[in-house]
Amino acid sequence: MGTQFTNEPISSLAADWLVIGLNESAPLTPAVAKLDETLSGLITRLIENEDFTGKLATTSSLLGLTELKTPRILLVGLGPAAALSLSSLEKAMMTAARTISGKQNTRVAVLLPDVGKTSVSTDDAACLIAASMTVGSVGQDLYRKEAARYPFQEILIAGTQSTDQAACQQAVERGTILGESINLAREMVNRHAGDIFPISFAERVVEIAKTYGLESEVLDEKQLQQEKMGSMLAVAQGSDQPPRLAILKHQGADASAPTLALVGKGVTFDSGGLSIKPSDGMKTMKCDMGGAAAVLGAMTAIARLNLPVNVIGYMGLVENMVNGSSYKLGDVLTARNGKTIEVLNTDAEGRLVLADVLTLAVDRGAAKIIDLATLTGACVVALGEEVTGVFSNDENWSKAVQDAAKSSGEDVWEMPMFPQFAEQLKSDVADLKNVGTRWGGAITAAKFLEHFVDETPWVHLDIAGPAFAAANLPHREGGGTGCMVKTLIEVANQFESKK
Ligand code: BES
Ligand code: MN
Ligand code: ZN
């Protein structure tokens, strides 16, 4: 069971599938050449006949083999050797995992590719392959009688005699943890709103905290009232499901060390409230807790990797619904920090939830903050469905988060925070209004949040595009994506552990 590194020779690996990544127009590595010999030159013939070219993420299945302990081989193209990167390797390995995970109890062995003189290290490749096999073999099958794919029963990652066994075993364990934390975030998003609502989300948080040795705390509606979280509570008021604020703590460093706060928007369903969404805009709104799911996933990995840092995850959980008590247009709310907010659109609810949670994070001593939210359709208009918008009040902190995203292979792009955008949020009757004009909507949303972080270095990640994928791709399952989980773990990994 589980995921293992091994440097046994290929011929002695026992598995259902052997995955071999091959570069485009490159000679076979010694290990693959030896295998080719065992197969009487089959791989060479496939390449000569151009039936397999090594083009990135193309595959070829060799079935019914008798010469090896593995009856099947999947060749997967890695593209040109010189262009090998973590993201091309991920695309290839995710495609491979998705291609061969259709049967139950599959054991897979993956040959560690030759990273040669590329920018990719052997450890990073081993970690990435473990993560890709873990993520790629899990589909959206939560509610189906017959699953489209099944998690691998066993994952073997095979190096050569010269590979550093201990380092690779560690990398493989790390990759498995990354993959499992991404899968947790995906699962939370993929569960429908009848399964995941504020109370059930918070219960899951508590259960997970027990499993991984995190400290947890859940504030119920009474405690949220005591905290004067009038902005978040207003959103919750139109739902039969009461709100919760779930908090997870990982203390990996001294109490005097700075705390990283991760804050997630956890709107378990966003109907739009009285500013109700049309069906088309509402049908994927179970995904509106994607920020909270990313925080939950990342916190599990931070705990399991025992990172020597202090991190607190805050998940603001509400359902945005319509009933006789719904908050209304023209309502003036008082947020936890005393600022008043005129509500002019009940569908701009995410910022109302985050406003109160951010001030709590600040008051509880966050040295630096990252919030994640499926916040605006405008961000999707600006950056498309696969890029996360970055907004910040602090250049250095923003750069640190962007660097972490880059080394995690997640695409992010920084948006401007010019002061003139804040003009749109001036209200005639309150300190702020919750919406601006049509223009620059992702930025005005960020400018709204900025009112609730004081001077604390803060990065807001708008994941409205990448948190949920409408369709399957060869290298990625549709549904919840677990986006930004890897980046958050990397940020924590780089975070200061001393005062
Ligand atoms: N949850 C939505 C944003 C969203 C849109 C997420 C598409 C994922 C995919 C958010 O609460 C919302 O409704 N935003 C409004 C803001 C507007 C009323 C200012 C929007 O984007 O239309
Ligand atoms: Mn909304
Ligand atoms: Zn929303």
Coordinates of C-alpha atoms and ligand atoms in Angstrom, one line a residue:
M1 CA 0.0 0.0 0.0
G2 CA 1.0 3.6 -0.4
T3 CA 3.6 5.3 -2.4
Q4 CA 7.2 4.1 -2.4
F5 CA 10.5 4.9 -4.0
T6 CA 12.6 2.0 -5.3
N7 CA 15.8 1.5 -7.2
E8 CA 15.2 -2.1 -8.1
P9 CA 15.7 -2.8 -11.8
I10 CA 12.7 -2.3 -14.1
S11 CA 12.5 -6.0 -15.0
S12 CA 11.8 -6.9 -11.4
L13 CA 9.0 -4.3 -10.7
A14 CA 5.7 -6.0 -10.1
A15 CA 2.8 -3.7 -11.0
D16 CA -0.2 -3.6 -13.3
W17 CA 1.2 -0.7 -15.3
L18 CA 4.7 0.6 -15.9
V19 CA 4.7 4.3 -16.9
I20 CA 7.7 5.5 -18.9
G21 CA 8.2 9.1 -19.9
L22 CA 10.2 9.6 -23.1
N23 CA 11.6 12.8 -24.6
E24 CA 10.9 13.8 -28.2
S25 CA 13.7 12.9 -30.6
A26 CA 16.1 11.8 -27.9
P27 CA 18.1 8.6 -27.6
L28 CA 16.7 6.1 -25.1
T29 CA 18.2 6.3 -21.6
P30 CA 20.3 3.2 -20.7
A31 CA 17.4 1.8 -18.5
V32 CA 14.9 2.2 -21.3
A33 CA 17.3 0.8 -23.9
K34 CA 17.7 -2.3 -21.8
L35 CA 13.9 -2.7 -21.4
D36 CA 13.6 -2.2 -25.2
E37 CA 16.0 -5.1 -25.7
T38 CA 13.9 -7.3 -23.4
L39 CA 10.9 -6.3 -25.6
S40 CA 12.8 -7.2 -28.8
G41 CA 13.1 -3.6 -29.9
L42 CA 9.3 -2.8 -29.7
I43 CA 9.9 0.7 -28.3
T44 CA 12.4 1.5 -31.0
R45 CA 10.0 0.3 -33.7
L46 CA 7.2 2.4 -32.4
I47 CA 9.4 5.5 -32.5
E48 CA 10.8 4.6 -36.0
N49 CA 7.3 4.2 -37.3
E50 CA 6.3 7.5 -35.7
D51 CA 3.6 5.7 -33.8
F52 CA 5.1 7.3 -30.7
T53 CA 6.9 10.6 -31.0
G54 CA 7.4 11.7 -27.4
K55 CA 5.4 14.9 -28.1
L56 CA 4.3 16.3 -24.7
A57 CA 1.5 14.4 -23.0
T58 CA 0.8 12.0 -25.9
T59 CA 0.5 8.4 -24.9
S60 CA 0.9 4.9 -26.3
S61 CA -0.2 1.7 -24.5
L62 CA 1.7 -1.6 -24.9
L63 CA -0.6 -4.3 -23.7
G64 CA -0.4 -8.0 -23.0
L65 CA 3.3 -8.1 -22.4
T66 CA 4.8 -11.4 -21.2
E67 CA 8.5 -10.4 -21.0
L68 CA 8.2 -8.4 -17.8
K69 CA 6.5 -8.6 -14.5
T70 CA 4.2 -5.7 -15.6
P71 CA 1.8 -6.8 -18.3
R72 CA 1.2 -3.2 -19.5
I73 CA 3.4 -0.2 -20.4
L74 CA 2.2 3.3 -20.9
L75 CA 4.6 5.4 -22.9
V76 CA 4.1 9.1 -22.3
G77 CA 5.7 12.0 -24.2
L78 CA 7.7 14.5 -22.2
G79 CA 8.3 16.8 -25.1
P80 CA 11.8 18.1 -26.1
A81 CA 14.4 17.2 -23.5
A82 CA 15.7 20.8 -23.3
A83 CA 12.2 22.1 -22.5
L84 CA 11.5 19.8 -19.6
S85 CA 10.1 21.7 -16.7
L86 CA 8.0 20.9 -13.7
S87 CA 4.9 22.0 -15.6
S88 CA 5.6 19.9 -18.7
L89 CA 6.4 16.9 -16.5
E90 CA 3.2 17.5 -14.5
K91 CA 1.1 17.7 -17.7
A92 CA 2.6 14.4 -18.9
M93 CA 2.3 12.6 -15.6
M94 CA -1.3 13.8 -14.9
T95 CA -2.3 12.6 -18.4
A96 CA -0.6 9.2 -17.7
A97 CA -2.4 8.9 -14.4
R98 CA -5.8 9.7 -15.9
T99 CA -5.2 7.3 -18.8
I100 CA -4.6 4.2 -16.6
S101 CA -6.8 4.8 -13.6
G102 CA -10.0 3.3 -15.0
K103 CA -9.8 0.0 -13.1
Q104 CA -10.0 -0.8 -9.4
N105 CA -6.9 -1.8 -7.4
T106 CA -4.4 -0.7 -9.9
R107 CA -0.7 -0.8 -8.9
V108 CA 1.4 1.5 -10.9
A109 CA 5.2 1.8 -11.3
V110 CA 6.6 5.0 -12.8
L111 CA 10.1 5.2 -14.1
L112 CA 11.8 8.4 -12.9
P113 CA 12.7 10.2 -16.1
D114 CA 16.2 11.3 -16.8
V115 CA 16.2 15.0 -15.9
G116 CA 19.6 15.5 -17.4
K117 CA 20.7 19.1 -17.5
T118 CA 17.2 20.6 -17.2
S119 CA 16.0 23.0 -14.5
V120 CA 14.2 20.0 -12.8
S121 CA 16.0 18.2 -10.0
T122 CA 15.6 14.5 -9.5
D123 CA 13.9 15.1 -6.1
D124 CA 11.5 17.6 -7.5
A125 CA 10.6 15.1 -10.3
A126 CA 10.0 12.3 -7.8
C127 CA 7.8 14.6 -5.7
L128 CA 5.9 15.8 -8.7
I129 CA 5.3 12.3 -10.0
A130 CA 4.0 11.1 -6.6
A131 CA 1.6 14.1 -6.4
S132 CA 0.4 13.7 -10.0
M133 CA -0.3 9.9 -9.5
T134 CA -2.2 10.8 -6.3
V135 CA -4.3 13.6 -7.9
G136 CA -4.7 12.2 -11.4
S137 CA -6.2 8.9 -10.3
V138 CA -9.0 10.5 -8.4
G139 CA -12.0 11.6 -10.5
Q140 CA -15.3 13.3 -9.7
D141 CA -16.9 10.0 -8.7
L142 CA -18.3 10.9 -5.2
Y143 CA -21.9 10.3 -6.2
R144 CA -21.6 7.8 -9.0
K145 CA -22.4 4.1 -8.7
E146 CA -19.8 3.2 -11.2
A147 CA -16.7 5.3 -10.9
A148 CA -14.8 6.6 -14.0
R149 CA -11.5 6.3 -12.2
Y150 CA -10.1 4.6 -9.1
P151 CA -7.3 5.9 -6.8
F152 CA -4.2 3.7 -7.4
Q153 CA -3.7 1.0 -4.8
E154 CA 0.0 1.3 -4.9
I155 CA 2.4 3.8 -6.5
L156 CA 6.1 2.8 -7.1
I157 CA 8.5 5.4 -8.3
A158 CA 11.6 3.7 -9.7
G159 CA 15.0 5.3 -10.0
T160 CA 18.3 3.8 -11.1
Q161 CA 21.1 2.4 -8.9
S162 CA 22.7 5.9 -8.8
T163 CA 19.6 7.7 -7.5
D164 CA 19.8 8.9 -3.9
Q165 CA 17.3 6.6 -2.3
A166 CA 16.8 8.4 1.0
A167 CA 16.3 11.8 -0.7
C168 CA 13.9 10.4 -3.2
Q169 CA 11.9 8.5 -0.6
Q170 CA 11.4 11.7 1.2
A171 CA 10.5 13.6 -1.9
V172 CA 7.9 10.9 -2.7
E173 CA 6.4 11.1 0.7
R174 CA 6.2 14.9 0.3
G175 CA 4.6 14.5 -3.1
T176 CA 2.0 12.1 -1.7
I177 CA 1.1 14.6 1.0
L178 CA 0.8 17.4 -1.5
G179 CA -1.4 15.2 -3.7
E180 CA -3.7 14.2 -0.8
S181 CA -4.1 17.7 0.4
I182 CA -5.1 18.8 -3.1
N183 CA -7.5 15.9 -3.3
L184 CA -9.1 17.0 0.0
A185 CA -9.7 20.5 -1.4
R186 CA -11.1 19.0 -4.6
E187 CA -13.4 16.7 -2.6
M188 CA -14.8 19.6 -0.5
V189 CA -15.5 21.6 -3.6
N190 CA -17.0 18.7 -5.5
R191 CA -19.4 17.8 -2.7
H192 CA -22.8 19.5 -3.4
A193 CA -24.2 22.1 -1.1
G194 CA -26.6 19.5 0.5
D195 CA -23.5 17.7 1.8
I196 CA -21.2 20.7 2.5
F197 CA -22.8 23.5 4.4
P198 CA -21.3 25.6 7.2
I199 CA -22.0 23.1 10.0
S200 CA -20.9 20.0 8.0
F201 CA -17.8 21.8 6.7
A202 CA -16.8 22.8 10.2
E203 CA -17.4 19.3 11.5
R204 CA -15.1 18.0 8.8
V205 CA -12.5 20.6 9.9
V206 CA -12.6 19.4 13.5
E207 CA -12.3 15.7 12.4
I208 CA -9.4 16.5 10.1
A209 CA -7.7 18.5 12.9
K210 CA -7.8 15.4 15.1
T211 CA -6.4 13.2 12.4
Y212 CA -3.4 15.4 11.7
G213 CA -2.7 17.0 15.1
L214 CA -3.9 20.5 14.4
E215 CA -5.6 22.6 16.9
S216 CA -9.2 23.6 15.9
E217 CA -11.8 26.1 17.0
V218 CA -15.3 26.7 15.6
L219 CA -17.2 29.8 16.3
D220 CA -21.0 29.4 16.0
E221 CA -23.5 32.1 15.3
K222 CA -23.7 33.2 18.9
Q223 CA -19.9 33.6 19.1
L224 CA -19.9 35.4 15.8
Q225 CA -22.5 37.9 17.3
Q226 CA -20.3 38.3 20.4
E227 CA -17.4 39.1 18.0
K228 CA -19.7 41.7 16.3
M229 CA -19.2 40.1 12.9
G230 CA -22.2 42.0 11.5
S231 CA -21.0 41.9 7.9
M232 CA -20.6 38.1 7.8
L233 CA -23.8 37.5 9.8
A234 CA -25.8 39.6 7.4
V235 CA -24.9 37.2 4.5
A236 CA -25.8 34.2 6.6
Q237 CA -29.2 35.6 7.7
G238 CA -31.1 34.5 4.5
S239 CA -30.2 30.9 5.0
D240 CA -31.7 28.1 7.1
Q241 CA -28.1 27.0 7.6
P242 CA -26.4 28.9 10.4
P243 CA -22.8 30.2 9.7
R244 CA -19.6 29.0 11.3
L245 CA -16.1 30.3 11.5
A246 CA -13.6 27.4 11.5
I247 CA -10.1 28.0 12.6
L248 CA -7.1 25.6 12.4
K249 CA -3.8 26.2 14.1
H250 CA -0.4 24.8 13.4
Q251 CA 2.3 25.8 15.9
G252 CA 5.5 24.6 14.4
A253 CA 7.7 27.3 15.8
D254 CA 8.1 29.2 19.1
A255 CA 5.1 31.2 20.3
S256 CA 7.2 34.4 19.6
A257 CA 7.7 33.6 15.9
P258 CA 5.5 35.5 13.5
T259 CA 2.1 34.0 12.4
L260 CA 1.1 33.4 8.8
A261 CA -2.7 33.7 8.5
L262 CA -4.5 32.0 5.7
V263 CA -8.1 33.2 5.2
G264 CA -10.6 31.4 2.9
K265 CA -14.0 32.5 1.6
G266 CA -16.3 29.6 2.4
V267 CA -19.6 30.4 0.8
T268 CA -21.0 26.9 0.7
F269 CA -23.5 28.0 -1.9
D270 CA -23.9 31.3 -3.6
S271 CA -27.4 31.9 -4.9
G272 CA -26.7 35.6 -5.1
G273 CA -29.3 36.3 -2.4
L274 CA -32.0 38.8 -3.3
S275 CA -29.8 40.0 -6.1
I276 CA -30.3 36.4 -7.3
K277 CA -28.2 34.9 -10.0
P278 CA -29.6 33.5 -13.2
S279 CA -29.5 29.6 -13.4
D280 CA -26.4 29.6 -15.6
G281 CA -24.4 31.7 -13.1
M282 CA -25.7 29.7 -10.2
K283 CA -25.2 26.1 -11.3
T284 CA -21.5 25.8 -10.2
M285 CA -21.9 27.9 -7.1
K286 CA -21.2 25.0 -4.8
C287 CA -17.6 25.9 -5.6
D288 CA -17.9 29.2 -3.8
M289 CA -16.1 27.7 -0.8
G290 CA -13.0 27.0 -2.9
G291 CA -10.9 29.4 -0.9
A292 CA -11.8 27.8 2.4
A293 CA -11.2 24.3 0.9
A294 CA -7.7 25.5 -0.2
V295 CA -6.9 26.7 3.3
L296 CA -8.1 23.4 4.7
G297 CA -6.1 21.3 2.3
A298 CA -2.9 23.4 2.8
M299 CA -3.3 23.3 6.6
T300 CA -3.3 19.4 6.5
A301 CA -0.1 19.4 4.5
I302 CA 1.6 22.0 6.7
A303 CA 0.8 19.8 9.7
R304 CA 1.8 16.5 8.1
L305 CA 5.1 18.0 6.8
N306 CA 5.7 19.4 10.3
L307 CA 6.8 22.7 8.9
P308 CA 8.7 24.8 11.5
V309 CA 6.3 27.8 11.2
N310 CA 3.2 29.2 12.9
V311 CA 0.2 29.2 10.6
I312 CA -3.5 29.8 11.4
G313 CA -6.2 29.0 8.8
Y314 CA -9.5 30.8 9.0
M315 CA -12.5 29.5 7.1
G316 CA -15.5 31.9 6.9
L317 CA -18.5 29.6 6.3
V318 CA -21.9 30.8 5.2
E319 CA -24.6 30.0 2.7
N320 CA -25.9 33.0 0.6
M321 CA -29.6 32.2 0.2
V322 CA -33.0 33.8 -0.1
N323 CA -35.7 33.6 2.6
G324 CA -37.9 36.0 4.5
S325 CA -34.9 37.2 6.6
S326 CA -32.5 37.7 3.7
Y327 CA -30.3 40.8 4.0
K328 CA -31.6 43.5 1.6
L329 CA -30.4 46.1 -0.8
G330 CA -29.9 49.4 1.1
D331 CA -29.2 47.6 4.4
V332 CA -26.3 49.2 6.3
L333 CA -24.2 46.7 8.1
T334 CA -21.7 47.3 10.8
A335 CA -18.6 45.2 10.3
R336 CA -16.5 43.8 13.2
N337 CA -14.0 46.7 13.0
G338 CA -16.9 49.2 13.3
K339 CA -16.9 50.3 9.6
T340 CA -20.4 50.6 8.1
I341 CA -21.2 49.0 4.7
E342 CA -24.1 49.9 2.5
V343 CA -25.3 46.8 0.7
L344 CA -26.2 47.5 -2.9
N345 CA -25.8 44.0 -4.3
T346 CA -26.4 40.9 -2.1
D347 CA -24.4 38.9 -4.6
A348 CA -21.2 40.7 -3.6
E349 CA -21.3 38.6 -0.5
G350 CA -17.8 37.2 -0.4
R351 CA -16.1 40.5 0.5
L352 CA -18.7 40.9 3.4
V353 CA -17.7 37.5 4.8
L354 CA -13.9 38.1 4.3
A355 CA -14.1 41.7 5.8
D356 CA -15.0 40.3 9.3
V357 CA -12.7 37.3 9.1
L358 CA -9.7 39.4 8.0
T359 CA -10.1 41.8 11.0
L360 CA -10.2 38.8 13.3
A361 CA -7.1 37.4 11.8
V362 CA -5.4 40.8 12.2
D363 CA -6.5 41.1 15.9
R364 CA -5.3 37.6 16.6
G365 CA -1.8 38.7 15.6
A366 CA -1.3 37.8 12.0
A367 CA 2.2 39.0 10.9
K368 CA 1.2 38.4 7.2
I369 CA -2.0 37.4 5.6
I370 CA -3.1 35.6 2.4
D371 CA -6.8 35.4 1.6
L372 CA -8.2 33.1 -1.1
A373 CA -11.6 33.7 -2.6
T374 CA -13.8 32.8 -5.6
L375 CA -14.6 36.5 -5.4
T376 CA -15.4 38.0 -8.7
G377 CA -16.6 37.1 -12.2
A378 CA -14.7 40.2 -13.2
C379 CA -11.4 38.4 -12.4
V380 CA -12.3 35.6 -14.8
V381 CA -13.1 38.2 -17.5
A382 CA -9.7 39.8 -16.9
L383 CA -7.5 36.7 -16.6
G384 CA -9.4 33.8 -17.9
E385 CA -10.3 30.5 -16.2
E386 CA -6.9 29.3 -15.3
V387 CA -5.1 32.2 -13.8
T388 CA -5.3 33.5 -10.2
G389 CA -5.5 37.2 -9.7
V390 CA -3.0 38.7 -7.1
F391 CA -3.8 41.9 -5.2
S392 CA -1.7 43.3 -2.4
N393 CA -0.8 46.2 -0.2
D394 CA 2.8 45.1 0.2
E395 CA 5.3 44.6 -2.7
N396 CA 7.6 42.2 -0.9
W397 CA 4.9 40.0 0.4
S398 CA 3.3 39.9 -3.0
K399 CA 6.6 38.9 -4.5
A400 CA 7.1 36.1 -2.0
V401 CA 3.6 34.7 -2.8
Q402 CA 4.2 35.0 -6.5
D403 CA 7.5 33.3 -6.3
A404 CA 5.9 30.4 -4.4
A405 CA 3.3 30.1 -7.1
K406 CA 5.9 30.1 -9.7
S407 CA 7.9 27.3 -8.1
S408 CA 4.7 25.4 -7.6
G409 CA 3.7 25.6 -11.2
E410 CA 0.6 27.6 -10.5
D411 CA -0.2 30.6 -12.8
V412 CA -0.9 33.9 -11.1
W413 CA -0.9 37.5 -12.3
E414 CA -0.7 40.7 -10.3
M415 CA -3.4 43.3 -10.7
P416 CA -3.0 47.0 -9.9
M417 CA -4.3 48.5 -6.6
F418 CA -4.3 52.2 -7.7
P419 CA -6.1 54.4 -5.1
Q420 CA -8.6 55.7 -7.7
F421 CA -10.4 52.3 -7.6
A422 CA -11.3 52.9 -4.0
E423 CA -13.4 56.0 -5.1
Q424 CA -16.0 53.6 -6.5
L425 CA -16.7 52.3 -3.0
K426 CA -17.7 55.7 -1.5
S427 CA -21.2 55.6 -0.1
D428 CA -23.6 58.5 0.6
V429 CA -24.9 56.8 3.8
A430 CA -22.1 54.6 5.1
D431 CA -18.4 54.3 5.3
L432 CA -18.3 52.0 2.2
K433 CA -20.6 50.4 -0.2
N434 CA -20.2 46.8 -1.2
V435 CA -20.1 47.3 -5.0
G436 CA -18.6 49.7 -7.5
T437 CA -19.3 50.1 -11.1
R438 CA -19.0 47.4 -13.8
W439 CA -15.4 48.4 -14.5
G440 CA -12.4 46.9 -12.8
G441 CA -14.7 44.8 -10.6
A442 CA -12.0 42.4 -9.4
I443 CA -9.9 45.4 -8.3
T444 CA -12.7 47.3 -6.5
A445 CA -13.4 44.0 -4.6
A446 CA -9.8 43.9 -3.5
K447 CA -9.9 47.6 -2.6
F448 CA -12.9 46.8 -0.4
L449 CA -11.0 44.0 1.4
E450 CA -8.0 46.4 1.9
H451 CA -10.2 48.3 4.4
F452 CA -10.1 45.3 6.8
V453 CA -6.4 44.5 7.0
D454 CA -5.0 47.7 8.5
E455 CA -1.3 47.8 7.7
T456 CA -0.7 44.1 7.8
P457 CA 1.1 42.8 4.7
W458 CA -1.7 41.1 2.8
V459 CA -2.2 39.3 -0.4
H460 CA -5.6 38.6 -1.9
L461 CA -5.9 35.7 -4.4
D462 CA -9.0 35.8 -6.5
I463 CA -9.5 32.2 -7.6
A464 CA -12.9 32.6 -9.2
G465 CA -11.5 31.2 -12.5
P466 CA -9.2 28.4 -11.6
A467 CA -11.0 26.9 -8.5
F468 CA -13.5 25.0 -10.6
A469 CA -13.1 23.6 -14.0
A470 CA -16.2 23.2 -16.2
A471 CA -14.9 20.3 -18.3
N472 CA -12.3 17.4 -18.2
L473 CA -9.0 17.8 -20.0
P474 CA -6.6 15.0 -20.8
H475 CA -4.3 16.2 -18.0
R476 CA -6.9 17.6 -15.6
E477 CA -10.3 16.4 -14.2
G478 CA -13.2 18.8 -14.3
G479 CA -14.7 20.1 -11.0
G480 CA -12.8 21.3 -8.0
T481 CA -9.1 21.7 -8.9
G482 CA -7.4 22.3 -5.5
C483 CA -5.8 25.3 -7.0
M484 CA -3.4 27.3 -4.8
V485 CA -3.0 24.5 -2.2
K486 CA 0.6 23.8 -3.4
T487 CA 1.4 27.5 -3.5
L488 CA 0.2 28.0 0.1
I489 CA 2.3 25.1 1.3
E490 CA 5.3 26.5 -0.5
V491 CA 4.6 29.9 1.1
A492 CA 4.5 28.3 4.5
N493 CA 7.7 26.4 3.7
Q494 CA 9.5 29.7 3.0
F495 CA 7.9 31.6 5.9
E496 CA 10.1 33.0 8.7
S497 CA 10.2 30.6 11.6
K498 CA 12.0 33.1 13.9
K499 CA 11.1 36.4 15.4
Ligands
BES1 N1 -19.0 33.8 -6.1 C1 -19.2 34.9 -7.0 C2 -18.0 35.1 -8.0 C3 -17.8 34.0 -9.0 C4 -18.2 34.1 -10.3 C5 -17.1 32.8 -8.6 C6 -17.9 33.1 -11.2 C7 -16.8 31.8 -9.5 C8 -17.2 31.9 -10.8 C9 -19.3 36.2 -6.2 O1 -19.9 36.1 -5.0 C10 -20.1 37.1 -7.0 O2 -21.3 36.8 -7.2 N2 -19.6 38.2 -7.5 C11 -20.3 39.2 -8.2 C12 -19.9 40.6 -7.8 C13 -20.7 41.7 -8.3 C14 -22.1 41.6 -7.8 C15 -20.1 43.0 -7.9 C16 -19.9 39.0 -9.7 O3 -18.8 38.6 -10.0 O4 -20.8 39.2 -10.5
MN2 MN -22.0 36.3 -5.1
ZN3 ZN -19.7 34.3 -4.0

